[in-house]
Coordinates of N, CA, C and O in Angstrom, one line a residue:
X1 N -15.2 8.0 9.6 CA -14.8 6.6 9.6 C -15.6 5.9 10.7 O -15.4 6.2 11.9
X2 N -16.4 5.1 10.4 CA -17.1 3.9 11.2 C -16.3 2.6 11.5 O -16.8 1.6 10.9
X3 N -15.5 2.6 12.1 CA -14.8 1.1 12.0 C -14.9 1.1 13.3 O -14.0 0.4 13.7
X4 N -15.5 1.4 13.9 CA -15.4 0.8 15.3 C -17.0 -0.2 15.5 O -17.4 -1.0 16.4
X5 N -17.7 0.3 14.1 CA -19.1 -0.4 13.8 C -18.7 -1.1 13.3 O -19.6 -1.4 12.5
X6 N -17.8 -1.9 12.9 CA -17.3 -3.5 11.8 C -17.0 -4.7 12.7 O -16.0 -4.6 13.4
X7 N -17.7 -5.6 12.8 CA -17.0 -6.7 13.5 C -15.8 -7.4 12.7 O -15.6 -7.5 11.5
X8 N -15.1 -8.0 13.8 CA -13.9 -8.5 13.5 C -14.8 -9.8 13.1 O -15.8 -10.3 13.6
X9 N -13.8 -10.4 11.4 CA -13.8 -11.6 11.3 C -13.9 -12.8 11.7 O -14.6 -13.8 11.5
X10 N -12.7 -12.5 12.7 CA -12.2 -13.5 13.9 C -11.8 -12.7 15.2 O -11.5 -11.5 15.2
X11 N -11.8 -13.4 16.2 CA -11.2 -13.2 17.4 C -9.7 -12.7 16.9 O -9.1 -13.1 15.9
X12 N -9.3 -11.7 17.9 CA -7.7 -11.2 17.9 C -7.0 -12.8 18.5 O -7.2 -13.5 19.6
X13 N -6.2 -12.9 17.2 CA -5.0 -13.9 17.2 C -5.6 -15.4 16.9 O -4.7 -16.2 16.9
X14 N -6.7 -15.8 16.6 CA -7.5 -16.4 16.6 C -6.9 -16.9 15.5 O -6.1 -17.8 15.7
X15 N -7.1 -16.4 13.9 CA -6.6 -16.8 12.6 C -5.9 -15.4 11.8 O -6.5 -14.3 11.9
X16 N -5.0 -15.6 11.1 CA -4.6 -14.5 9.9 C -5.5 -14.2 9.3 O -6.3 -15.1 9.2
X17 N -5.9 -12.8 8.5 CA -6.5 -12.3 7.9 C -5.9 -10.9 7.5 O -5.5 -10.1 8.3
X18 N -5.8 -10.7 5.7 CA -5.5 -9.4 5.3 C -6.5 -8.8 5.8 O -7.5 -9.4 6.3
X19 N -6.2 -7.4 5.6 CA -6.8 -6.4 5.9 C -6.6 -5.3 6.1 O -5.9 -4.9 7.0
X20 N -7.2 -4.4 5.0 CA -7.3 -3.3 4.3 C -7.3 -2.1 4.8 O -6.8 -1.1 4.4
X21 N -8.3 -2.5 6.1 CA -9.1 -1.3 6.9 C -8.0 -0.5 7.5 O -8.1 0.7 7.6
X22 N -6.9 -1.2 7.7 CA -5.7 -0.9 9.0 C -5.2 0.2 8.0 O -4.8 1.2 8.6
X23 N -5.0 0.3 6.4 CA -3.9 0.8 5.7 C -5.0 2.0 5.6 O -4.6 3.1 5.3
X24 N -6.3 1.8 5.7 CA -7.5 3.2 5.4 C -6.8 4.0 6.7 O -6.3 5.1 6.6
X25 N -7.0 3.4 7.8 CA -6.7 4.3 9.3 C -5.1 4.6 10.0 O -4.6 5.1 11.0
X26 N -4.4 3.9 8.7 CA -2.9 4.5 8.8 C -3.0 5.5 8.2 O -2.7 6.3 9.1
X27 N -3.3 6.2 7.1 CA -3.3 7.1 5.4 C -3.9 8.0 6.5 O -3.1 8.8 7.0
X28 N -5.3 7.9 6.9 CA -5.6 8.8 7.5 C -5.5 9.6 8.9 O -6.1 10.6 9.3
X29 N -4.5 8.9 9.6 CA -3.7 9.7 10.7 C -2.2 10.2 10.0 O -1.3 11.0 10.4
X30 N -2.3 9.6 9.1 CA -0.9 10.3 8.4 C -1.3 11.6 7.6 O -0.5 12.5 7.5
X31 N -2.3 11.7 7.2 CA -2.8 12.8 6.6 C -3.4 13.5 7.5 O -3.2 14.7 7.2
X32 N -4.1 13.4 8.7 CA -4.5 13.8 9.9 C -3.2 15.0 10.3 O -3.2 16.2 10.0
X33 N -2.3 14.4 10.9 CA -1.0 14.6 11.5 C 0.2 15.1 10.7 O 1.1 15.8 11.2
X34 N 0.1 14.5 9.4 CA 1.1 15.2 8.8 C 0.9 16.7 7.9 O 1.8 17.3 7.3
X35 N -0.1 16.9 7.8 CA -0.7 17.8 7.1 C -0.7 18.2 4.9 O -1.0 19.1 4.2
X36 N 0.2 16.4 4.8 CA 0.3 15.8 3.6 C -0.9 14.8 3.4 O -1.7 14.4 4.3
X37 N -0.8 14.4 2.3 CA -1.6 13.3 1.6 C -0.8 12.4 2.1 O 0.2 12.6 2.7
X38 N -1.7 10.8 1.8 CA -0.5 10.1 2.2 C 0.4 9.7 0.7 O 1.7 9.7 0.6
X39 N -0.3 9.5 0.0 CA 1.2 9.7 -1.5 C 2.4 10.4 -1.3 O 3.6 10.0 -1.5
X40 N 2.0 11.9 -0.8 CA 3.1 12.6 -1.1 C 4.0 12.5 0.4 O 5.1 12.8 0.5
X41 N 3.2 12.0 1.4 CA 4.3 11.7 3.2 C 5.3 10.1 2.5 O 6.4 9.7 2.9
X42 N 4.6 9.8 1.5 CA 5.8 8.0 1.2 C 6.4 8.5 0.2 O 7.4 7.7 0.0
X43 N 6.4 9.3 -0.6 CA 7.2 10.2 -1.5 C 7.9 11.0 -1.0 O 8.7 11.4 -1.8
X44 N 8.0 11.4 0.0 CA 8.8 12.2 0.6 C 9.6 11.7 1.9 O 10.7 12.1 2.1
X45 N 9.1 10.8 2.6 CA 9.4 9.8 3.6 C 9.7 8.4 3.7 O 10.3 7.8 4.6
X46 N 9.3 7.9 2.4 CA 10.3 6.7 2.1 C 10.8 6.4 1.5 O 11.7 5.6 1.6
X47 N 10.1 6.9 0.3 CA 10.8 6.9 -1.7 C 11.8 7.3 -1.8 O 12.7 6.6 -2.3
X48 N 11.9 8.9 -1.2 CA 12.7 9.7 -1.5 C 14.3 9.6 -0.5 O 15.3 10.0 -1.0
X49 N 14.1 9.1 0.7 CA 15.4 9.0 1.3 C 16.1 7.5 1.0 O 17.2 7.2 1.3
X50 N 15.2 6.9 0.5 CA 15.6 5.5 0.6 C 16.3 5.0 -1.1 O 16.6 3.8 -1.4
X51 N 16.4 6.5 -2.1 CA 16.7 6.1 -3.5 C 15.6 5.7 -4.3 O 15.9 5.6 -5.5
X52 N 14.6 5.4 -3.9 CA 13.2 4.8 -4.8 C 13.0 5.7 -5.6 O 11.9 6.3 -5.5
X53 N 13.7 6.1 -6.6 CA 13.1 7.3 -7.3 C 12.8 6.5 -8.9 O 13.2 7.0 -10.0
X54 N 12.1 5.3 -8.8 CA 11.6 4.5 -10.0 C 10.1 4.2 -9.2 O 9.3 3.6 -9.9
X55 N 9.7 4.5 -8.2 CA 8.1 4.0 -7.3 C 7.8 5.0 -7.5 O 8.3 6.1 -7.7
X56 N 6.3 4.4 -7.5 CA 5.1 5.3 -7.8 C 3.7 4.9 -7.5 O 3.2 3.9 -7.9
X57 N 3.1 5.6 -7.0 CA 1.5 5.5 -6.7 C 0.7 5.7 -7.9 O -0.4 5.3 -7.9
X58 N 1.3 6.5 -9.0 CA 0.4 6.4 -10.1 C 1.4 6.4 -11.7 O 2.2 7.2 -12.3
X59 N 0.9 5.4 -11.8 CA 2.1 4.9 -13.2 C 2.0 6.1 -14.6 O 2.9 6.3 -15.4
X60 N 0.4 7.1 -14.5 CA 0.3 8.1 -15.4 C 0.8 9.6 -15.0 O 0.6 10.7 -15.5
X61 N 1.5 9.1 -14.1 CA 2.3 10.7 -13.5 C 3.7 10.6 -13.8 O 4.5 11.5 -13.5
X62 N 4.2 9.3 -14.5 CA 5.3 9.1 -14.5 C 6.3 9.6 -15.9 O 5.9 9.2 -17.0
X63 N 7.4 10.4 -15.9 CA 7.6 11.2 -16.6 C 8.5 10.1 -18.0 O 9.1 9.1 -17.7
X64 N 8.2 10.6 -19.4 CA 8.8 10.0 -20.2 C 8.0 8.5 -20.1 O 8.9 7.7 -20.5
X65 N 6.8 7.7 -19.6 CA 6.8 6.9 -19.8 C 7.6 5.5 -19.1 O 7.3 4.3 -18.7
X66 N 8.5 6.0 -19.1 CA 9.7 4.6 -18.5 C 9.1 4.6 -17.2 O 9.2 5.3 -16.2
X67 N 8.4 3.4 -17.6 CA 7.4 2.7 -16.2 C 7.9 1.0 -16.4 O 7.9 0.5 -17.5
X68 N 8.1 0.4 -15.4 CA 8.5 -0.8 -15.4 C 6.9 -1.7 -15.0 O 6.5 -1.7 -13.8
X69 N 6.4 -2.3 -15.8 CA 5.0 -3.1 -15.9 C 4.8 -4.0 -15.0 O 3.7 -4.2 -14.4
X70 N 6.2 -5.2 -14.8 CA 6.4 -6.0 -14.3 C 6.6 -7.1 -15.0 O 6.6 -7.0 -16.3
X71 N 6.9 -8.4 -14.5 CA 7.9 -9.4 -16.0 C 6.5 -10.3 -16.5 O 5.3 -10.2 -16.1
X72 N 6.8 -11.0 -17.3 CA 6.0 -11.8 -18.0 C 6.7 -13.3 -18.4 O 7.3 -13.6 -19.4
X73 N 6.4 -13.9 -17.4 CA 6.8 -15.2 -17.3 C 6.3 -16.6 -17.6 O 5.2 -16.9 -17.2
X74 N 6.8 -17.1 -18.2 CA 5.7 -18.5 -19.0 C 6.6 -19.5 -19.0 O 7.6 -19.6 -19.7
X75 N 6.0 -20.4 -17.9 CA 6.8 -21.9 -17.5 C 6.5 -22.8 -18.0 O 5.3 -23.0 -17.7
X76 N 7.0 -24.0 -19.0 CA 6.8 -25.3 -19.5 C 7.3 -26.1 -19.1 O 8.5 -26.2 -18.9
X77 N 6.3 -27.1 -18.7 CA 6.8 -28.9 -18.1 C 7.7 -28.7 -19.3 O 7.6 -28.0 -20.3
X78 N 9.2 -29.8 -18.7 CA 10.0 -30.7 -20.0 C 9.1 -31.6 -20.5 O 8.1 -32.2 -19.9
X79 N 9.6 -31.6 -21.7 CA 8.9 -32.4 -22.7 C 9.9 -34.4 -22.2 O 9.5 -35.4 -22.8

């Protein structure tokens, strides 16, 4: 990992900005440290105690299909 070679967009506190990089160098001290992946440390660490047992990191691992896609919503001005 080279992130310490990336300049910051902005100054710290300067403006908001997502950013992706943070969730690469969380996965990987969790994977570091936990001697899991990071899928299976949130499958086991927060899916699993917390009842999530409909989440999923990969919708084609999911057994029987019954995968929830998400809704499909379509708004009309009144006429």
């Amino acid at each position: 990992m080279r992130l310490r070679y990336l300049r910051p967009a902005f100054e710290l506190r300067e403006q908001w900005s997502y950013n992706n990089q943070m969730f690469m160098v969380a996965s990987h001290i969790i994977e570091t440290y936990s001697g899991q992946t990071y899928t299976s440390f949130v499958e086991d660490r927060i899916f699993t105690p917390l009842g999530m047992f409909f989440s999923t990191f990969s919708p084609e691992s999911w057994e029987d299909g019954k995968i929830h896609t998400g809704m499909d919503w379509q708004w009309q001005a009144p006429a």
